[in-house]
Amino acid sequence: MTLDAFRDGVAVITGAGNGIGEALARAAAAIGMRVVLADIDAASIERVSAEIRAAGGAALPVPTDVADAAALDRLAATTYEGFGDVRLLVNNAGVETIGYVWDIPADLWERTLKINVLGVVNGVRAFAPRMLEHGAPAYIANVASVGGISIFPVETAYICSKHAVLSFTECLYLEMQMQKKPIHVSAIMPGPVATGIFEAAKGAGIAEHHHRSVMRDMLADSMQPMEAARIIFDGIARGDFWVSTHPELTAETARGRADYLANLSRPSLAETACAILGLNDVPAT
Ligand SMILES: NC(=O)c1ccc[n+]([C@@H]2O[C@H](COP(=O)([O-])OP(=O)(O)OC[C@H]3O[C@@H](n4cnc5c(N)ncnc54)[C@H](O)[C@@H]3O)[C@@H](O)[C@H]2O)c1
């Protein structure tokens, strides 16, 4: 597998201050890309950028709230001024939100959907026109989740946002095909990766405390972010549409979802889901 398509190019990574985004930024720098790190957490991207530069790489931290369309336009302007044409855009920034639908305040619903869905939409809106105009090979990767092809309660805000990211990315792929330009589009489908996403999650109501601690413990034992970044880079470089850190889990989940839809089944909880939720038995439907 060759990563030559990326070497010497410019990578823009949102949510690059922690977790998978930080690992992607480090992986991009390690293969010789100049990296623009965007995150709402300015201190974290300063830290990661300083470490990349200390190792001989080129990094530009740009504090950015992806929920703000104008901030993504500014990110694009700063990137093209500072580093030139973009080879790779990874719309990675995302947040978890925990709680029953009715317990989550309206402003938290809005914030979650703005970051997870419109953050990706506006990332593409800010960068795609210049990629298309330049006409050189470029890559757009949107980070969805295995949650984008499954359903799960008490993470409803997150799950429906990831379904939206996935269908957005599928339609974007088709729109790029219509342009007949070498702009590759990938849907990134991480399975469990050991990041602090559940510590950072906002939440509300009685479901929050239990679910946060179960999920935090579950992620602690999962794949390391640098391993996930390596798999993600290889998949994007191959030009794959579906890029999964856990291909078997993704395939099994997709088969389950396809069966469920083909049979127009009622939503139901698998035993593993009941265990995660601390339910003693599967509720009757
Ligand atoms: N960790 C997993 O198991 C997992 C699984 C599936 C999908 N994902 C997805 O991977 C992506 C990265 O998640 P992670 O696990 O690395 O999480 P993380 O919490 O470790 O990192 C997320 C980063 O996004 C930043 N961020 C949050 N809100 C932002 C905003 N408004 N603007 C800019 N940056 C913002 C945070 O500051 C943080 O640096 C997310 O889209 C997430 O949904 C993660």
XYZ file of C-alpha atoms and ligand atoms in Angstrom:
329
model
C 0.000 0.000 0.000
C 1.395 3.391 -0.937
C 0.937 6.636 0.936
C 2.748 8.519 -1.862
C -0.505 10.247 -2.760
C -0.185 12.185 0.486
C 3.544 12.881 0.833
C 4.413 16.625 0.678
C 0.697 17.468 0.580
C -1.361 19.519 3.000
C -3.703 17.794 5.463
C -6.450 19.603 7.357
C -7.818 17.713 10.339
C -10.667 18.932 12.519
C -10.824 17.769 16.115
C -7.036 17.335 15.914
C -6.375 18.161 19.556
C -7.245 14.776 21.045
C -8.090 11.173 20.287
C -8.416 9.977 16.691
C -7.878 13.465 15.208
C -4.654 13.952 17.151
C -3.438 10.543 15.967
C -4.375 11.382 12.365
C -2.428 14.664 12.622
C 0.627 12.854 13.963
C 0.324 10.149 11.281
C -0.002 12.792 8.538
C 3.114 14.598 9.779
C 5.009 11.309 10.013
C 4.481 10.664 6.292
C 5.698 14.163 5.406
C 2.440 16.083 5.136
C 2.126 19.684 6.300
C -0.702 19.570 8.804
C -3.333 22.131 9.730
C -4.816 21.233 13.111
C -8.280 22.642 13.827
C -9.979 22.240 17.190
C -12.129 24.208 19.602
C -9.568 23.312 22.282
C -6.786 25.756 21.355
C -4.332 24.519 23.985
C -4.478 20.933 22.733
C -3.674 21.808 19.111
C -0.857 24.121 20.276
C 0.596 21.183 22.205
C 0.282 18.671 19.342
C 1.612 21.190 16.787
C 4.630 21.983 18.973
C 5.406 18.259 19.244
C 5.081 17.762 15.479
C 7.404 20.730 14.829
C 9.897 19.500 17.427
C 10.049 16.228 15.477
C 10.858 18.149 12.262
C 7.339 18.357 10.815
C 5.229 21.321 9.703
C 2.086 22.087 11.689
C -0.299 25.026 11.871
C -2.791 25.136 14.765
C -5.996 27.045 13.938
C -8.522 27.317 16.794
C -11.867 26.516 15.182
C -15.399 25.771 16.336
C -16.772 23.511 13.597
C -20.325 24.397 14.664
C -19.667 27.872 13.221
C -19.794 27.932 9.395
C -17.832 31.213 9.265
C -15.049 29.672 11.372
C -14.640 26.897 8.779
C -14.467 29.501 6.006
C -11.731 31.252 8.006
C -9.960 27.909 8.475
C -9.956 27.371 4.700
C -8.684 30.923 4.040
C -5.898 30.539 6.650
C -4.935 27.131 5.260
C -4.688 28.246 1.628
C -2.778 31.409 2.619
C -0.388 29.631 4.953
C 0.132 26.244 3.316
C -1.412 26.257 -0.194
C -3.576 23.613 -1.843
C -5.173 20.951 0.298
C -4.621 17.268 -0.493
C -6.586 15.818 2.423
C -9.467 17.130 4.528
C -10.613 15.001 7.445
C -13.846 16.207 9.038
C -13.252 14.373 12.287
C -14.465 16.657 15.119
C -17.411 15.099 16.901
C -18.994 14.852 20.332
C -20.987 12.252 22.249
C -24.161 13.260 24.073
C -25.746 10.959 26.638
C -29.284 10.775 27.955
C -32.901 10.081 27.124
C -34.213 12.181 24.238
C -36.501 14.170 26.550
C -33.834 14.794 29.205
C -31.393 16.489 26.849
C -32.033 20.250 26.763
C -32.843 21.817 23.403
C -29.546 23.731 23.304
C -27.545 20.521 23.830
C -29.477 18.792 21.022
C -28.749 21.770 18.793
C -25.071 21.898 19.727
C -24.616 18.153 19.117
C -26.224 18.265 15.682
C -24.356 21.444 14.748
C -20.949 19.976 15.634
C -21.488 16.447 14.341
C -23.561 17.153 11.233
C -23.150 20.788 10.174
C -19.466 20.693 11.179
C -18.940 18.111 8.436
C -21.250 19.861 5.958
C -19.538 23.217 6.450
C -16.076 21.658 6.302
C -16.938 20.368 2.836
C -18.568 23.680 1.842
C -15.428 25.583 2.867
C -12.848 23.372 1.109
C -14.517 21.563 -1.820
C -14.855 24.567 -4.183
C -11.095 25.226 -4.117
C -10.310 21.522 -4.455
C -12.576 21.338 -7.498
C -11.142 24.521 -8.978
C -7.557 23.320 -8.499
C -8.495 20.026 -10.128
C -5.588 18.033 -8.648
C -6.232 14.746 -6.804
C -7.608 15.432 -3.339
C -9.297 13.462 -0.581
C -12.238 14.292 1.683
C -12.835 11.911 4.589
C -15.812 12.356 6.894
C -15.725 10.572 10.227
C -19.036 8.804 10.816
C -19.139 5.722 13.085
C -20.348 2.136 13.180
C -23.136 3.955 15.044
C -24.081 5.400 11.651
C -25.413 1.988 10.590
C -26.913 0.914 13.899
C -29.317 2.155 16.552
C -28.775 2.527 20.278
C -30.798 4.275 23.004
C -29.456 6.975 25.343
C -26.986 7.982 22.619
C -29.818 9.010 20.296
C -28.461 12.480 19.542
C -25.097 10.993 18.587
C -26.527 8.054 16.641
C -28.858 10.132 14.503
C -26.054 12.613 13.821
C -23.824 9.806 12.560
C -26.599 8.418 10.324
C -26.767 11.932 8.857
C -22.976 12.139 8.364
C -23.046 8.822 6.541
C -25.886 9.656 4.136
C -24.343 13.102 3.558
C -21.053 11.443 2.655
C -22.724 8.939 0.312
C -24.505 11.773 -1.528
C -21.279 13.812 -1.599
C -19.524 10.863 -3.251
C -22.174 10.883 -5.984
C -21.947 14.653 -6.430
C -18.159 14.408 -6.831
C -18.610 11.622 -9.391
C -20.814 14.023 -11.359
C -17.969 16.599 -11.424
C -15.567 14.127 -13.117
C -12.703 15.502 -10.983
C -10.266 13.397 -8.942
C -11.765 14.279 -5.563
C -12.021 11.073 -3.533
C -14.625 10.800 -0.808
C -14.439 8.336 2.098
C -16.749 7.516 4.985
C -14.674 6.702 8.064
C -16.340 4.107 10.277
C -14.469 3.820 13.553
C -15.418 1.035 15.893
C -14.359 1.365 19.549
C -11.149 3.414 19.861
C -9.551 4.301 23.220
C -10.169 8.058 23.406
C -11.682 10.401 25.964
C -14.890 10.928 23.960
C -17.115 9.695 26.817
C -15.283 11.807 29.411
C -15.807 14.847 27.194
C -19.467 13.953 26.508
C -22.183 16.207 27.805
C -25.338 14.580 29.060
C -28.415 14.861 31.180
C -30.864 12.830 33.266
C -30.742 9.485 35.026
C -29.267 7.542 32.103
C -26.152 9.703 31.963
C -24.020 8.542 34.884
C -24.323 4.771 34.346
C -23.839 4.921 30.597
C -20.845 7.242 30.735
C -18.953 4.980 33.138
C -19.789 1.740 31.248
C -18.704 3.215 27.915
C -15.574 4.837 29.366
C -14.479 1.458 30.731
C -15.322 -0.286 27.447
C -13.302 2.179 25.353
C -10.320 2.045 27.715
C -9.587 -1.514 26.552
C -10.151 -0.870 22.849
C -7.938 -0.062 19.855
C -5.306 2.651 20.367
C -5.807 5.886 18.356
C -2.471 5.557 16.489
C -3.473 2.086 15.261
C -6.844 3.483 14.160
C -5.085 6.369 12.356
C -2.817 3.955 10.472
C -5.798 1.906 9.261
C -7.731 5.056 8.328
C -4.803 6.513 6.344
C -4.296 3.288 4.418
C -8.003 3.110 3.527
C -8.207 6.724 2.373
C -5.020 6.343 0.317
C -6.485 3.242 -1.380
C -9.446 5.386 -2.403
C -11.872 3.189 -0.442
C -15.295 4.671 0.241
C -15.888 2.596 3.391
C -12.935 2.857 5.747
C -13.404 0.922 8.953
C -11.058 0.481 11.893
C -12.942 -2.744 12.725
C -13.987 -4.292 9.366
C -15.587 -7.419 10.879
C -17.686 -5.441 13.344
C -18.725 -3.050 10.575
C -19.674 -5.900 8.223
C -21.632 -7.749 10.932
C -23.434 -4.549 11.921
C -24.237 -3.767 8.282
C -25.662 -7.267 7.760
C -27.810 -6.904 10.881
C -29.062 -3.517 9.721
C -29.787 -4.801 6.198
C -31.807 -7.756 7.569
C -33.684 -5.487 9.946
C -34.628 -3.100 7.138
C -35.416 -5.844 4.620
C -37.847 -7.400 7.113
C -39.168 -4.059 8.343
C -38.547 -5.388 11.848
C -39.443 -3.498 14.989
C -36.495 -1.809 16.744
C -35.229 -4.154 19.460
C -32.342 -4.418 21.897
C -29.799 -7.204 21.510
C -28.576 -8.931 24.660
C -25.229 -7.136 24.465
C -27.044 -3.796 24.334
C -29.116 -4.783 27.401
C -25.916 -5.634 29.255
C -24.401 -2.248 28.397
C -27.580 -0.515 29.538
C -27.693 -2.524 32.773
C -31.057 -4.131 31.917
C -31.715 -7.606 33.348
C -33.727 -8.830 30.398
C -34.734 -7.785 26.904
C -37.788 -5.491 27.162
C -40.912 -6.820 25.413
C -41.826 -4.932 22.251
N -13.580 6.865 19.948
C -14.441 6.044 19.379
O -14.626 4.896 19.808
C -15.217 6.500 18.160
C -16.050 5.548 17.537
C -16.772 5.929 16.420
C -16.650 7.222 15.917
N -15.832 8.113 16.554
C -15.750 9.467 15.988
O -14.412 9.864 15.832
C -14.321 11.290 15.906
C -13.241 11.644 16.911
O -13.653 11.164 18.179
P -12.628 10.837 19.361
O -13.046 9.542 19.927
O -11.234 11.049 18.930
O -13.084 11.963 20.402
P -12.236 12.937 21.345
O -13.214 13.494 22.301
O -11.024 12.238 21.867
O -11.743 14.059 20.328
C -12.646 14.925 19.706
C -11.952 16.238 19.402
O -12.920 17.111 18.775
C -12.801 18.386 19.369
N -14.051 19.136 19.258
C -15.183 18.984 19.997
N -16.088 19.914 19.628
C -15.511 20.659 18.664
C -15.934 21.778 17.911
N -17.142 22.329 18.099
N -15.097 22.298 16.988
C -13.849 21.769 16.807
N -13.392 20.718 17.500
C -14.220 20.170 18.420
C -12.427 18.121 20.823
O -11.857 19.266 21.434
C -11.464 16.953 20.666
O -10.146 17.401 20.501
C -15.709 11.777 16.295
O -16.402 12.229 15.146
C -16.374 10.536 16.854
O -17.761 10.574 16.747
C -15.125 7.791 17.659
